[in-house]
């Protein structure tokens, strides 16, 4: 077994286990920490696939910025206790069964896709910053700039939503 | 010419908009000036159009304003057609219309400004619609005008809507017109499917290609339309009731213009009628029957306006007979002269009613000769004209119709003469009861009696002049060769009557003389009987007189035959069908929905989680379905 | 040459996605549900990168200078952009929710019923 294959299995196991822990841990803070671990595992997969730029972005944006934001909100609302009320057992069972059957059905649908092979090592350089940046700032410059407008509006939206309403009484 | 033609109908419409929208702001003087001014302006334009039409070498002008309906294979333009026939009608409508508008200013002076403006707005709208009717270059534009005049007639009959019987009269007129309109509409559809077009020029050009049965069907349907609008048997009973409207309205709409729309329509489609002899015979028979029936009823009426109304129905019947025997020019000629003297008579009656403070019973009048000199003279001229004495206008047009009738069949001629004699008799009964003898009204009325103001007598004088001279454009060949100017003028549109027999001039003169003599005799009998009636007490009527005074019981007959069964059907529908079946159905649907809603409500828990669960399950089901589908 | 079938990545992605769905369905805490949605987004991202690589490898065998597969990775980049914006707004909504009902339990959000 090649080293990359070993790494693949380790990362896969880590990702799935952490994801299960995200869903099952009672404390929201623990969930966030497990989720960071999932993202790290996914970053590892990106590196294995030689998608270096995405690996870095995933690390910085997801595992860094977004998860810190989650943590911040949880801390802010003081939710880091284990007292979350649970849904009824039957409902949770139905949820697990339907999730499992979704997985089953999707696997059944996609399992015949086996003809193609995915190389782990660095042939080609599409995942490198040079290639991606080149394409992004030539062909995709307009969507790129538009995404800045999206950010601006998201920012404005967040400020408007998060602002304490002074004039109108809270609902 | 096409540059200003569209202004002729547009001006009254603008007047309608100004008066209709500004009725709360405008003063009565301003309303009157606007209402009459637009009509005078469009009369001047009509004169211009007429002068250009009468120039030698004029060809029919069709002015396309815009596409009205344009769908696959069907193109109906909103177009005007100016030719000899429509320009003549333009003159009649705008000319008499202007006079009646001026007359109305004084006649309606008691109304409040808002109602005054409403009156003029309706009147202007009516003229607009009537102009559309005669100017349209296809049957659709004519139909728009046709419906428009029907609407205005309804609005004006019910002008004093405070009185419920007036409202009923308005509804009666509208409904009877609708029955006719349905015939007209069906004829339009039939023409559309037969000829693929409803433009006059195309329809008439293709007319000879259609089978006779189809043409007969179309023309009979058209005639049903004309029956409603022009008050012929069996749809004539609305016209006498329509006298509920203000008198100038009766003069304009129910004597001079709207009711002649049917004549115009048949004259316009003369090409079709000439190709369908059966329909033509039907027109003639219905026409003469109406003429006789209405004349007999008019003999025994006491309401001054009712007499004039039945006289109008009778004269319209004569016109239809003229059309039916192929004398299209004669029919149109009589429309013109009739417009003059009947408008004159109605306006004169209006003047009398005005002086009598809205008293319309001629038994309570009498001796008005001295108090209302101008009205008296002009009214007398009108009576002489309608009676058909030379040299008044009615003589020439009626003579032409009778000559054509004789040419077709002596029976038509005999009935036409009888109608004319009765016309002379009841008109002079009306004249003598009103103007000679002693006054039979109350003291208060006697004190109030006065001649009408100048703006009312002015139209009377003008119309009286035309009632005398209006017939001189159609002097028959007996008196002078080529003196029938109207016939020559209308020749491009209305074909010359095909003459079966040819009389010697002496024979024709003799018959004419005999008829005139009989008419004079009738007038003398009327004078002897009614010139010096003393009391307003009515004799107890019996037998035939009572039958006639009650208008042949036609209204009662219609009531029994149509109105009662329809009411009973309506009651049945309302009580059983609507309340039991329809309501039951509707309520049942409501209950069913409520029931199923209660059953479905548990699905809507409001929990986002359950919605997501349902969504997931549905997605799974979709996948399963797709997999099975592939397999 | 190490070879891993693309199916493995598909299965990994599907497993993460299913775990995310189960999380959304079982939990009542709005923040955790939100995190599960992020998890599902990342599962899709893995899939995109894997397919990008797969096509690139196939094309690379014929042409050494090919850039096939670039678009898919850019797509992932834009997904991350959108996700970041979404998280901002979503968390703002959750904060407002907490301010109004003093809880982030979605069971209290049953106003849709009324």
GROMACS .gro file of N, CA, C and O in nm, chain A residues 87-88 90-92 94-95 98, chain B residues 600-620, chain C residues 21-28 33 105-113:
model
  188
   87UNK      N    1  -3.475   1.607   2.087
   87UNK     CA    2  -3.599   1.568   2.021
   87UNK      C    3  -3.640   1.430   2.068
   87UNK      O    4  -3.560   1.356   2.125
   88UNK      N    5  -3.764   1.393   2.042
   88UNK     CA    6  -3.811   1.263   2.088
   88UNK      C    7  -3.736   1.151   2.016
   88UNK      O    8  -3.685   1.169   1.905
   90UNK      N    9  -3.832   0.879   1.880
   90UNK     CA   10  -3.890   0.833   1.754
   90UNK      C   11  -3.852   0.923   1.639
   90UNK      O   12  -3.819   0.879   1.530
   91UNK      N   13  -3.855   1.054   1.667
   91UNK     CA   14  -3.821   1.148   1.564
   91UNK      C   15  -3.675   1.134   1.523
   91UNK      O   16  -3.641   1.137   1.405
   92UNK      N   17  -3.590   1.111   1.625
   92UNK     CA   18  -3.448   1.096   1.594
   92UNK      C   19  -3.423   0.968   1.517
   92UNK      O   20  -3.344   0.963   1.423
   94UNK      N   21  -3.638   0.827   1.317
   94UNK     CA   22  -3.685   0.851   1.181
   94UNK      C   23  -3.581   0.928   1.104
   94UNK      O   24  -3.554   0.900   0.986
   95UNK      N   25  -3.517   1.026   1.171
   95UNK     CA   26  -3.416   1.108   1.104
   95UNK      C   27  -3.298   1.021   1.062
   95UNK      O   28  -3.252   1.029   0.948
   98UNK      N   29  -3.396   0.790   0.774
   98UNK     CA   30  -3.410   0.856   0.644
   98UNK      C   31  -3.273   0.901   0.593
   98UNK      O   32  -3.246   0.891   0.473
  771UNK      N   33  -5.597   1.732   0.704
  771UNK     CA   34  -5.459   1.755   0.661
  771UNK      C   35  -5.381   1.842   0.759
  771UNK      O   36  -5.262   1.862   0.744
  772UNK      N   37  -5.449   1.895   0.861
  772UNK     CA   38  -5.386   1.999   0.940
  772UNK      C   39  -5.267   1.948   1.020
  772UNK      O   40  -5.172   2.020   1.045
  773UNK      N   41  -5.274   1.821   1.059
  773UNK     CA   42  -5.166   1.770   1.145
  773UNK      C   43  -5.033   1.769   1.072
  773UNK      O   44  -4.927   1.768   1.133
  774UNK      N   45  -5.038   1.770   0.936
  774UNK     CA   46  -4.912   1.775   0.861
  774UNK      C   47  -4.840   1.907   0.885
  774UNK      O   48  -4.718   1.914   0.883
  775UNK      N   49  -4.917   2.012   0.907
  775UNK     CA   50  -4.858   2.145   0.921
  775UNK      C   51  -4.828   2.171   1.068
  775UNK      O   52  -4.899   2.242   1.135
  776UNK      N   53  -4.719   2.110   1.116
  776UNK     CA   54  -4.690   2.127   1.258
  776UNK      C   55  -4.625   2.260   1.287
  776UNK      O   56  -4.624   2.305   1.400
  777UNK      N   57  -4.570   2.325   1.182
  777UNK     CA   58  -4.500   2.450   1.206
  777UNK      C   59  -4.356   2.427   1.247
  777UNK      O   60  -4.278   2.521   1.257
  778UNK      N   61  -4.319   2.301   1.270
  778UNK     CA   62  -4.181   2.270   1.307
  778UNK      C   63  -4.095   2.260   1.182
  778UNK      O   64  -4.123   2.177   1.095
  779UNK      N   65  -3.990   2.342   1.176
  779UNK     CA   66  -3.904   2.336   1.058
  779UNK      C   67  -3.844   2.197   1.040
  779UNK      O   68  -3.829   2.150   0.929
  780UNK      N   69  -3.815   2.134   1.154
  780UNK     CA   70  -3.755   2.002   1.147
  780UNK      C   71  -3.841   1.904   1.070
  780UNK      O   72  -3.792   1.829   0.985
  781UNK      N   73  -3.972   1.907   1.096
  781UNK     CA   74  -4.059   1.811   1.030
  781UNK      C   75  -4.067   1.840   0.881
  781UNK      O   76  -4.074   1.748   0.800
  782UNK      N   77  -4.061   1.968   0.846
  782UNK     CA   78  -4.063   2.000   0.704
  782UNK      C   79  -3.939   1.945   0.635
  782UNK      O   80  -3.947   1.888   0.527
  783UNK      N   81  -3.823   1.960   0.702
  783UNK     CA   82  -3.700   1.909   0.642
  783UNK      C   83  -3.707   1.757   0.629
  783UNK      O   84  -3.665   1.699   0.529
  784UNK      N   85  -3.767   1.693   0.731
  784UNK     CA   86  -3.780   1.547   0.727
  784UNK      C   87  -3.863   1.505   0.607
  784UNK      O   88  -3.825   1.416   0.530
  785UNK      N   89  -3.977   1.575   0.589
  785UNK     CA   90  -4.064   1.541   0.477
  785UNK      C   91  -3.991   1.560   0.345
  785UNK      O   92  -3.998   1.479   0.253
  786UNK      N   93  -3.912   1.670   0.341
  786UNK     CA   94  -3.838   1.698   0.219
  786UNK      C   95  -3.738   1.586   0.189
  786UNK      O   96  -3.730   1.536   0.077
  787UNK      N   97  -3.668   1.543   0.294
  787UNK     CA   98  -3.569   1.436   0.275
  787UNK      C   99  -3.635   1.309   0.226
  787UNK      O  100  -3.589   1.245   0.131
  788UNK      N  101  -3.744   1.274   0.293
  788UNK     CA  102  -3.813   1.151   0.254
  788UNK      C  103  -3.858   1.159   0.109
  788UNK      O  104  -3.844   1.064   0.031
  789UNK      N  105  -3.906   1.280   0.069
  789UNK     CA  106  -3.951   1.295  -0.069
  789UNK      C  107  -3.836   1.278  -0.165
  789UNK      O  108  -3.851   1.214  -0.270
  790UNK      N  109  -3.721   1.336  -0.130
  790UNK     CA  110  -3.605   1.321  -0.219
  790UNK      C  111  -3.568   1.175  -0.235
  790UNK      O  112  -3.541   1.125  -0.344
  791UNK      N  113  -3.571   1.103  -0.119
  791UNK     CA  114  -3.539   0.959  -0.125
  791UNK      C  115  -3.635   0.887  -0.218
  791UNK      O  116  -3.594   0.808  -0.303
  823UNK      N  117  -2.714   1.559   0.696
  823UNK     CA  118  -2.861   1.556   0.696
  823UNK      C  119  -2.915   1.503   0.827
  823UNK      O  120  -3.009   1.559   0.887
  824UNK      N  121  -2.853   1.396   0.874
  824UNK     CA  122  -2.899   1.340   1.001
  824UNK      C  123  -2.886   1.445   1.110
  824UNK      O  124  -2.975   1.462   1.195
  825UNK      N  125  -2.776   1.521   1.106
  825UNK     CA  126  -2.758   1.626   1.204
  825UNK      C  127  -2.869   1.730   1.197
  825UNK      O  128  -2.928   1.768   1.298
  826UNK      N  129  -2.900   1.772   1.076
  826UNK     CA  130  -3.007   1.872   1.060
  826UNK      C  131  -3.137   1.818   1.116
  826UNK      O  132  -3.214   1.890   1.180
  827UNK      N  133  -3.163   1.689   1.093
  827UNK     CA  134  -3.292   1.634   1.132
  827UNK      C  135  -3.301   1.608   1.282
  827UNK      O  136  -3.408   1.616   1.340
  828UNK      N  137  -3.188   1.573   1.343
  828UNK     CA  138  -3.199   1.531   1.484
  828UNK      C  139  -3.181   1.646   1.582
  828UNK      O  140  -3.237   1.643   1.690
  829UNK      N  141  -3.105   1.745   1.546
  829UNK     CA  142  -3.073   1.847   1.646
  829UNK      C  143  -3.177   1.957   1.649
  829UNK      O  144  -3.246   1.982   1.550
  830UNK      N  145  -3.185   2.023   1.767
  830UNK     CA  146  -3.279   2.134   1.779
  830UNK      C  147  -3.207   2.267   1.791
  830UNK      O  148  -3.271   2.371   1.782
  835UNK      N  149  -2.742   2.302   1.366
  835UNK     CA  150  -2.802   2.274   1.236
  835UNK      C  151  -2.728   2.349   1.127
  835UNK      O  152  -2.697   2.295   1.021
  907UNK      N  153  -3.353   2.734   2.006
  907UNK     CA  154  -3.421   2.607   1.983
  907UNK      C  155  -3.524   2.624   1.871
  907UNK      O  156  -3.616   2.705   1.883
  908UNK      N  157  -3.508   2.549   1.762
  908UNK     CA  158  -3.600   2.571   1.651
  908UNK      C  159  -3.740   2.519   1.679
  908UNK      O  160  -3.833   2.549   1.607
  909UNK      N  161  -3.758   2.443   1.784
  909UNK     CA  162  -3.893   2.400   1.817
  909UNK      C  163  -3.981   2.517   1.859
  909UNK      O  164  -4.103   2.509   1.856
  910UNK      N  165  -3.918   2.624   1.902
  910UNK     CA  166  -3.998   2.743   1.937
  910UNK      C  167  -4.039   2.821   1.813
  910UNK      O  168  -4.119   2.911   1.822
  911UNK      N  169  -3.979   2.784   1.702
  911UNK     CA  170  -4.010   2.858   1.579
  911UNK      C  171  -4.125   2.792   1.505
  911UNK      O  172  -4.110   2.748   1.393
  912UNK      N  173  -4.237   2.782   1.571
  912UNK     CA  174  -4.348   2.716   1.504
  912UNK      C  175  -4.455   2.817   1.462
  912UNK      O  176  -4.571   2.784   1.453
  913UNK      N  177  -4.412   2.938   1.437
  913UNK     CA  178  -4.511   3.039   1.396
  913UNK      C  179  -4.571   3.008   1.259
  913UNK      O  180  -4.676   3.056   1.225
  914UNK      N  181  -4.500   2.927   1.181
  914UNK     CA  182  -4.552   2.892   1.048
  914UNK      C  183  -4.688   2.827   1.057
  914UNK      O  184  -4.767   2.829   0.964
  915UNK      N  185  -4.713   2.768   1.176
  915UNK     CA  186  -4.839   2.698   1.192
  915UNK      C  187  -4.957   2.795   1.198
  915UNK      O  188  -5.069   2.760   1.163
   0.00000   0.00000   0.00000
